[in-house]
Amino acid sequence: MSGLSTVVITACAACIICSLLSGFVTDGGLKRILSLVTGAFLVCSLLFPVSKALAEFRPETENYPSFEELTATSDEAFGAQVVKQTEKNLESTLEALLAQNGVTPRSCEILLAESENSGIIISQISIYIDQSDSLRTSDITALVRQHFGLSPRVITE
């Protein structure tokens, strides 16, 4: 803001000086030369503060993340959304599988994890069932192990 006020003050002062000088000169030829000189003076007086402001301009880009960091962050966010959606899809598939076999779970929870080779694996399966289905725990475990390849935690509520 101080750079802008410097430019405005300089321009106003240059205009006042030029108008005072042109008021004292009455001769036509001298007036043309004076107007040429005052015009050049005005242009220089406007360009000097602007060039000084541009020379002192230092954008502070250190505080902003780089393109690589932003790309990595967006890739991580997209990857997290893919994992979350995959968990939901697997949970609904598990609920449908159990419903086909006569078990109505209260809820299913599948947790996914990242493997060493940047793949996604099922790390844990939790199935919440009612007391009425507690006798079928071994059937549920065998069914899930057959279709998902992992033994679930069956929790009776």
Coordinates of C-alpha atoms in Angstrom, one line a residue:
M1 CA 0.0 0.0 0.0
S2 CA 2.9 2.4 0.7
G3 CA 4.1 1.8 -2.9
L4 CA 0.8 3.0 -4.3
S5 CA 0.7 6.1 -2.0
T6 CA 4.3 6.9 -3.1
V7 CA 3.3 6.7 -6.8
V8 CA 0.2 8.9 -6.2
I9 CA 2.1 11.5 -4.1
T10 CA 4.9 11.7 -6.7
A11 CA 2.5 12.1 -9.6
C12 CA 0.6 14.8 -7.8
A13 CA 3.8 16.7 -6.9
A14 CA 5.0 16.4 -10.5
C15 CA 1.7 17.7 -11.9
I16 CA 1.8 20.7 -9.5
I17 CA 5.4 21.6 -10.4
C18 CA 4.6 21.3 -14.2
S19 CA 1.5 23.4 -13.9
L20 CA 3.3 26.1 -12.0
L21 CA 6.1 26.2 -14.5
S22 CA 3.8 26.4 -17.5
G23 CA 1.9 29.3 -15.8
F24 CA 5.1 31.4 -15.7
V25 CA 5.9 30.9 -19.4
T26 CA 4.0 33.0 -22.0
D27 CA 6.0 32.6 -25.2
G28 CA 4.6 30.0 -27.7
G29 CA 8.0 28.4 -28.7
L30 CA 9.2 28.3 -25.2
K31 CA 5.9 26.9 -24.0
R32 CA 6.2 24.0 -26.5
I33 CA 9.7 23.1 -25.3
L34 CA 8.6 23.4 -21.7
S35 CA 5.6 21.2 -22.3
L36 CA 7.9 18.6 -23.9
V37 CA 10.3 18.7 -20.9
T38 CA 7.4 18.7 -18.4
G39 CA 5.8 15.7 -20.2
A40 CA 9.1 13.8 -20.1
F41 CA 9.4 14.8 -16.4
L42 CA 5.9 13.5 -15.7
V43 CA 6.6 10.2 -17.4
C44 CA 9.9 9.7 -15.5
S45 CA 8.3 10.7 -12.2
L46 CA 5.6 8.1 -12.7
L47 CA 8.0 5.3 -13.9
F48 CA 10.5 5.7 -11.1
P49 CA 8.3 4.7 -8.2
V50 CA 6.7 1.9 -10.2
S51 CA 10.1 0.5 -11.2
K52 CA 11.3 0.8 -7.6
A53 CA 8.2 -1.0 -6.4
L54 CA 8.8 -3.8 -9.0
A55 CA 12.4 -4.2 -8.0
E56 CA 11.5 -4.5 -4.3
F57 CA 8.6 -7.0 -5.0
R58 CA 9.4 -10.4 -3.4
P59 CA 6.6 -12.9 -3.6
E60 CA 6.5 -15.1 -0.5
T61 CA 6.1 -18.5 -2.0
E62 CA 7.8 -20.4 0.7
N63 CA 4.6 -20.6 2.8
Y64 CA 2.7 -22.3 0.0
P65 CA 2.9 -26.0 -0.8
S66 CA 4.7 -27.0 -4.0
F67 CA 2.9 -28.6 -7.0
E68 CA 4.4 -32.0 -6.0
E69 CA 3.0 -31.7 -2.4
L70 CA -0.4 -30.7 -3.7
T71 CA -0.5 -33.6 -6.2
A72 CA 0.6 -36.0 -3.5
T73 CA -2.1 -34.7 -1.2
S74 CA -4.8 -35.0 -3.8
D75 CA -3.6 -38.5 -4.7
E76 CA -3.8 -39.5 -1.0
A77 CA -7.3 -38.0 -0.7
F78 CA -8.5 -39.9 -3.8
G79 CA -6.9 -43.1 -2.5
A80 CA -8.6 -42.7 0.8
Q81 CA -12.0 -42.2 -0.9
V82 CA -11.4 -45.3 -3.0
V83 CA -10.5 -47.4 0.1
K84 CA -13.6 -46.0 1.9
Q85 CA -15.9 -46.8 -1.0
T86 CA -14.4 -50.3 -1.4
E87 CA -15.0 -50.9 2.3
K88 CA -18.7 -50.0 1.9
N89 CA -19.0 -52.2 -1.2
L90 CA -17.5 -55.2 0.6
E91 CA -19.7 -54.6 3.7
S92 CA -22.8 -54.6 1.6
T93 CA -21.6 -57.7 -0.3
L94 CA -21.0 -59.5 3.0
E95 CA -24.4 -58.5 4.3
A96 CA -26.0 -59.8 1.1
L97 CA -24.1 -63.0 1.4
L98 CA -25.1 -63.6 5.0
A99 CA -28.7 -62.7 4.1
Q100 CA -28.7 -65.4 1.4
N101 CA -27.7 -67.9 4.0
G102 CA -30.4 -66.9 6.5
V103 CA -28.4 -64.7 8.8
T104 CA -29.4 -61.1 9.3
P105 CA -26.5 -59.2 10.9
R106 CA -27.0 -56.0 12.7
S107 CA -24.0 -54.6 10.9
C108 CA -20.8 -55.6 9.2
E109 CA -17.5 -53.8 9.3
I110 CA -14.6 -54.4 7.0
L111 CA -11.2 -52.7 7.5
L112 CA -8.8 -52.5 4.6
A113 CA -5.1 -51.9 4.8
E114 CA -2.3 -51.2 2.3
S115 CA 0.1 -54.0 1.5
E116 CA 3.8 -53.7 0.8
N117 CA 3.3 -53.5 -3.0
S118 CA 0.8 -50.6 -2.8
G119 CA -2.1 -53.0 -2.9
I120 CA -5.2 -53.1 -0.7
I121 CA -5.9 -56.1 1.5
I122 CA -8.7 -56.9 4.0
S123 CA -7.2 -56.6 7.4
Q124 CA -10.2 -57.3 9.6
I125 CA -13.8 -58.4 9.3
S126 CA -16.3 -57.8 12.2
I127 CA -19.8 -59.1 12.1
Y128 CA -22.3 -57.9 14.7
I129 CA -25.2 -60.4 15.2
D130 CA -28.2 -60.7 17.5
Q131 CA -28.4 -63.3 20.3
S132 CA -30.8 -65.3 18.2
D133 CA -28.1 -66.0 15.6
S134 CA -25.3 -66.8 18.1
L135 CA -25.7 -70.5 17.5
R136 CA -24.7 -70.0 13.9
T137 CA -21.3 -68.4 14.7
S138 CA -19.3 -71.3 13.3
D139 CA -21.4 -71.4 10.1
I140 CA -20.9 -67.6 9.7
T141 CA -17.2 -68.0 10.2
A142 CA -16.9 -70.8 7.7
L143 CA -19.0 -68.9 5.1
V144 CA -16.9 -65.7 5.4
R145 CA -13.6 -67.7 5.3
Q146 CA -14.8 -69.5 2.2
H147 CA -15.7 -66.3 0.3
F148 CA -13.3 -63.7 1.8
G149 CA -10.4 -65.9 2.8
L150 CA -10.3 -64.4 6.3
S151 CA -11.8 -65.5 9.6
P152 CA -14.1 -62.8 10.9
R153 CA -14.7 -61.6 14.4
V154 CA -18.3 -62.4 15.2
I155 CA -19.7 -60.3 18.0
T156 CA -23.0 -61.1 19.6
E157 CA -25.0 -58.1 20.9

